[in-house]
PDB file of C-alpha atoms in Angstrom:
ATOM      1  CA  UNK A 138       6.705 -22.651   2.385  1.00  0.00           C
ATOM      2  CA  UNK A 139       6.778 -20.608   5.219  1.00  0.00           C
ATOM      3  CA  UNK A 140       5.734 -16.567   4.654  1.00  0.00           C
ATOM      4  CA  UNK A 141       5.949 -13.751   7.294  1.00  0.00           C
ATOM      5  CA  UNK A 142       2.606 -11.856   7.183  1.00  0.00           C
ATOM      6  CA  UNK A 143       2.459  -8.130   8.852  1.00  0.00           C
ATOM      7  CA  UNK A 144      -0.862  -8.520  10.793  1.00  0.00           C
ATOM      8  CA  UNK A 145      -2.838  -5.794  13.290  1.00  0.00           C
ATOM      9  CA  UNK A 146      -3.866  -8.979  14.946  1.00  0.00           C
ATOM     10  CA  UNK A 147      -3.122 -12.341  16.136  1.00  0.00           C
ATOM     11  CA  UNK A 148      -5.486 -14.184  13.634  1.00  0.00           C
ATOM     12  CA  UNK A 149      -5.718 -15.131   9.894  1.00  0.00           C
ATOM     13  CA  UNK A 150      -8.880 -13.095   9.666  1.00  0.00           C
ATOM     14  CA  UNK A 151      -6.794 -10.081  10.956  1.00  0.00           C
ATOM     15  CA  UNK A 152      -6.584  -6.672   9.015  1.00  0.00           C
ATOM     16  CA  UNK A 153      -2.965  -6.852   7.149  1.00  0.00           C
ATOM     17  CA  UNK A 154      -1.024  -4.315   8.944  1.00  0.00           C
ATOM     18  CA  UNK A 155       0.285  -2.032   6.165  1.00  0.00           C
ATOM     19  CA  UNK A 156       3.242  -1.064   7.682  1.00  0.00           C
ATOM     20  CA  UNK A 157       5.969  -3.549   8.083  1.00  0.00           C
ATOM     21  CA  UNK A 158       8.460  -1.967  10.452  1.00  0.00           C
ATOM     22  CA  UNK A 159       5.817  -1.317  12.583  1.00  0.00           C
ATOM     23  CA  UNK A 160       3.097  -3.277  12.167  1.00  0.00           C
ATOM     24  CA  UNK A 161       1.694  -4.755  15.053  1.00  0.00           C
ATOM     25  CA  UNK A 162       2.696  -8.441  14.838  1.00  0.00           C
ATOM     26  CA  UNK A 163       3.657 -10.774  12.174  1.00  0.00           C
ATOM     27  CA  UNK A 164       1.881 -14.299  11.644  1.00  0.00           C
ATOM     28  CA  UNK A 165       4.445 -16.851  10.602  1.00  0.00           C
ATOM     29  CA  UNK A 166       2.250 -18.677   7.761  1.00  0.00           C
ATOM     30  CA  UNK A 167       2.908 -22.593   6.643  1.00  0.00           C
ATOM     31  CA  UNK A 168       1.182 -21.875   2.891  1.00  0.00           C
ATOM     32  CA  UNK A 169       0.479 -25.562   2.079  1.00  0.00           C
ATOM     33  CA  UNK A 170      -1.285 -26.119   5.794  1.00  0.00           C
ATOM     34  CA  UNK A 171      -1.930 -22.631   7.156  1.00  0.00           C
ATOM     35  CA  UNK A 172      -0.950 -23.101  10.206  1.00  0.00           C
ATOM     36  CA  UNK A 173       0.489 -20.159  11.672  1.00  0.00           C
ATOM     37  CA  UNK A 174       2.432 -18.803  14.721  1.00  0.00           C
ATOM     38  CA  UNK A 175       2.636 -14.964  16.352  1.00  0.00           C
ATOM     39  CA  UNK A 176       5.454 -13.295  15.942  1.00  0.00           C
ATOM     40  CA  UNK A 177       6.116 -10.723  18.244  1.00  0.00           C
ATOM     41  CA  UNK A 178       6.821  -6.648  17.164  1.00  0.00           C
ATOM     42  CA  UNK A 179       6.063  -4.588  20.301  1.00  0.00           C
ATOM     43  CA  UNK A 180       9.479  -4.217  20.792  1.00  0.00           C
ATOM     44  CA  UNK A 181       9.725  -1.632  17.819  1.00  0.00           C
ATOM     45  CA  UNK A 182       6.814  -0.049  17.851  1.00  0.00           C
ATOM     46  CA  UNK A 183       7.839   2.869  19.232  1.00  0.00           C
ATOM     47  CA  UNK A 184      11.419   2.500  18.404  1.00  0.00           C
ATOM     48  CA  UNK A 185      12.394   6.641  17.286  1.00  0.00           C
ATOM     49  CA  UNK A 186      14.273   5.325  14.490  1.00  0.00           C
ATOM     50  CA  UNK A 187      15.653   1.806  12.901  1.00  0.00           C
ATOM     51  CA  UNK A 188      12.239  -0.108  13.641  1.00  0.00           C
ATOM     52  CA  UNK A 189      12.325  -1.341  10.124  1.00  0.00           C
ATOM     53  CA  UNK A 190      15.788  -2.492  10.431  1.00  0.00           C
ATOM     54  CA  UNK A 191      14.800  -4.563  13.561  1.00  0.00           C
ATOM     55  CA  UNK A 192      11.514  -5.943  11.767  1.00  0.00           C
ATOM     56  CA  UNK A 193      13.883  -7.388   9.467  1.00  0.00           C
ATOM     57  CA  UNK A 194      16.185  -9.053  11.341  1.00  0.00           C
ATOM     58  CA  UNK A 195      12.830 -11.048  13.183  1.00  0.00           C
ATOM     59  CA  UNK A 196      11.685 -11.541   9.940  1.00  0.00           C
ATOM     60  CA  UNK A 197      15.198 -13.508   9.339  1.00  0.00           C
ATOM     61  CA  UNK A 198      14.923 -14.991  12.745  1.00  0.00           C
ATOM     62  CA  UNK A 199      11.923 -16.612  11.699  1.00  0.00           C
ATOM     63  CA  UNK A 200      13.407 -18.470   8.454  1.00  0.00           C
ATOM     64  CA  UNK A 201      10.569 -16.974   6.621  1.00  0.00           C
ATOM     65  CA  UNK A 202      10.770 -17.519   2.796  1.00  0.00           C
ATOM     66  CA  UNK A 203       8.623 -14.049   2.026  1.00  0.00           C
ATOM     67  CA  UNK A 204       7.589 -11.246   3.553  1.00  0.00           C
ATOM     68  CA  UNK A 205       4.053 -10.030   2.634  1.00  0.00           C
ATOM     69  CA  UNK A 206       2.926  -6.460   3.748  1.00  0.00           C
ATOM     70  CA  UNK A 207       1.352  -3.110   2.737  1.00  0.00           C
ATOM     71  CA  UNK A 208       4.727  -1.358   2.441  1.00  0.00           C
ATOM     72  CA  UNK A 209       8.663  -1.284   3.291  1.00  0.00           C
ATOM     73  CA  UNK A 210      10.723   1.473   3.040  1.00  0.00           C
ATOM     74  CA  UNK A 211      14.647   1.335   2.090  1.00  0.00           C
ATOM     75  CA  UNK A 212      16.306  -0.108   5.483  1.00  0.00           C
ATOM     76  CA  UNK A 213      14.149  -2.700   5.741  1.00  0.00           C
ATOM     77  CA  UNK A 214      13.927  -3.841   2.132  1.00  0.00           C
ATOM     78  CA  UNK A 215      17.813  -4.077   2.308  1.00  0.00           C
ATOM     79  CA  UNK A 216      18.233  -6.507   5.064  1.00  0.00           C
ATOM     80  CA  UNK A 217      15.231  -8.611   3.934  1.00  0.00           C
ATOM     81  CA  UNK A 218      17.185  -8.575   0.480  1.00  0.00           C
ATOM     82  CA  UNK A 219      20.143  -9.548   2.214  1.00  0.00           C
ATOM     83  CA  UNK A 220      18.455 -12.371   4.205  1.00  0.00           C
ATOM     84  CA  UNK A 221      17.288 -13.386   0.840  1.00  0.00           C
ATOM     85  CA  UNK A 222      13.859 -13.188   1.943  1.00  0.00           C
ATOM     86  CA  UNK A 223      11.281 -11.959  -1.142  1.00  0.00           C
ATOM     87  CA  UNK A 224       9.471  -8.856  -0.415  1.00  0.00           C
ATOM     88  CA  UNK A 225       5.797  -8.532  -1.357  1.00  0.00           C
ATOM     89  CA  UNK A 226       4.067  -5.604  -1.517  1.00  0.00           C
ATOM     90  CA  UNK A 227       0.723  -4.187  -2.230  1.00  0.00           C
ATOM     91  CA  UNK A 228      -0.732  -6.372   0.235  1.00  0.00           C
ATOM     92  CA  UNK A 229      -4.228  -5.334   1.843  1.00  0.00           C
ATOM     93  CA  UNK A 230      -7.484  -7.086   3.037  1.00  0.00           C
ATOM     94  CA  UNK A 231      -7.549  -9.811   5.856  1.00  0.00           C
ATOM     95  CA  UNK A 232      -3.996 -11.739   6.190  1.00  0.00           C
ATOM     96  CA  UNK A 233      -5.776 -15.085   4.881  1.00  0.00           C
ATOM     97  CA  UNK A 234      -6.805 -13.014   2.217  1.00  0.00           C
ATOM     98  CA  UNK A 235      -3.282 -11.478   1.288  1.00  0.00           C
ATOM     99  CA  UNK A 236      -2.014 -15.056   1.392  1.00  0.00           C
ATOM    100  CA  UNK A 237      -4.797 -16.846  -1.042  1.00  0.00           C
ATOM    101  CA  UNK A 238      -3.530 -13.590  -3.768  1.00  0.00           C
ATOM    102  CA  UNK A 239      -0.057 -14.769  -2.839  1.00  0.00           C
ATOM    103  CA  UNK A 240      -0.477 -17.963  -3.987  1.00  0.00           C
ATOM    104  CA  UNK A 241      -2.880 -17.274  -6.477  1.00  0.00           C
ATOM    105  CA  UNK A 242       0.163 -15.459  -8.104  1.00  0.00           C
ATOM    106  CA  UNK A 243      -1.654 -11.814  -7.660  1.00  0.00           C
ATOM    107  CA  UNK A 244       0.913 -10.135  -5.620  1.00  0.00           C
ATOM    108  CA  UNK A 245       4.143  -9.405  -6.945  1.00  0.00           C
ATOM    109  CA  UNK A 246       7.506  -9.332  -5.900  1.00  0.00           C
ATOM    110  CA  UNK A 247       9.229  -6.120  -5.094  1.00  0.00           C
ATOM    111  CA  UNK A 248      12.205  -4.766  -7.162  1.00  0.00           C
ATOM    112  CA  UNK A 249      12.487  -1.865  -4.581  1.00  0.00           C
ATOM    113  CA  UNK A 250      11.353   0.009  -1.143  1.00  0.00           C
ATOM    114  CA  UNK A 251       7.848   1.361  -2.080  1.00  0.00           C
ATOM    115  CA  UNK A 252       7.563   3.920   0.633  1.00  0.00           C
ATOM    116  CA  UNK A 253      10.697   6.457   2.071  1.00  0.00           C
ATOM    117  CA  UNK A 254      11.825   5.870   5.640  1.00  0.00           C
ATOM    118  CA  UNK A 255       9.871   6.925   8.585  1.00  0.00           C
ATOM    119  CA  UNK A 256       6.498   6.749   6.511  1.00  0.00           C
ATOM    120  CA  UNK A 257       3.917   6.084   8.882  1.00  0.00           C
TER     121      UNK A 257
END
């Protein structure tokens, strides 16, 4: 299974970036083999407005099955729930860290945005 990881570096011993919209990269996780890949989220860093709508749609790009991250905020949650990608979050720690509570079933899937828009 393949899980999308908001990271503040390029690393699985990275800080998990607690924003998702604009966190500072993503790492694209294989769970089973933990081999990973950078994803890319410069480009809406300082976006003025819609940067969790953009995160999104790279997190679809990426055929992620889950998205695991501090927090996500209403435009965001709605097109990962669209993409039917699950949203996890609560996440915190190193990203190899977020991803052993992951599959050690001690995150939990979100029913809802846990932050407003624009939270920084």
């Amino acid at each position: 299974m393949k899980i999308l990881v908001s990271s503040q570096g390029h690393t699985l011993d990275a800080a998990l970036d607690p924003r998702f919209g604009r966190a500072a990269c993503f790492l694209l996780v294989d769970t089973e083999s933990l081999e990973y890949s950078v994803v890319e989220n410069s480009q809406n860093l300082n976006l003025p407005q819609g940067a969790g709508i953009q995160a999104g749609k790279t997190a679809a790009a990426t055929g992620a099955a889950a998205v695991l991250t501090g927090h996500c905020g209403p435009k965001a949650f709605d097109v990962l729930q669209a993409a039917g990608i699950e949203v996890v979050v609560g996440a915190s720690g190193r990203v190899i860290d977020a991803i052993q509570h992951y599959k050690n079933g001690k995150l939990e899937t979100a029913m809802a945005p846990d932050v407003e828009g624009h939270w920084v």
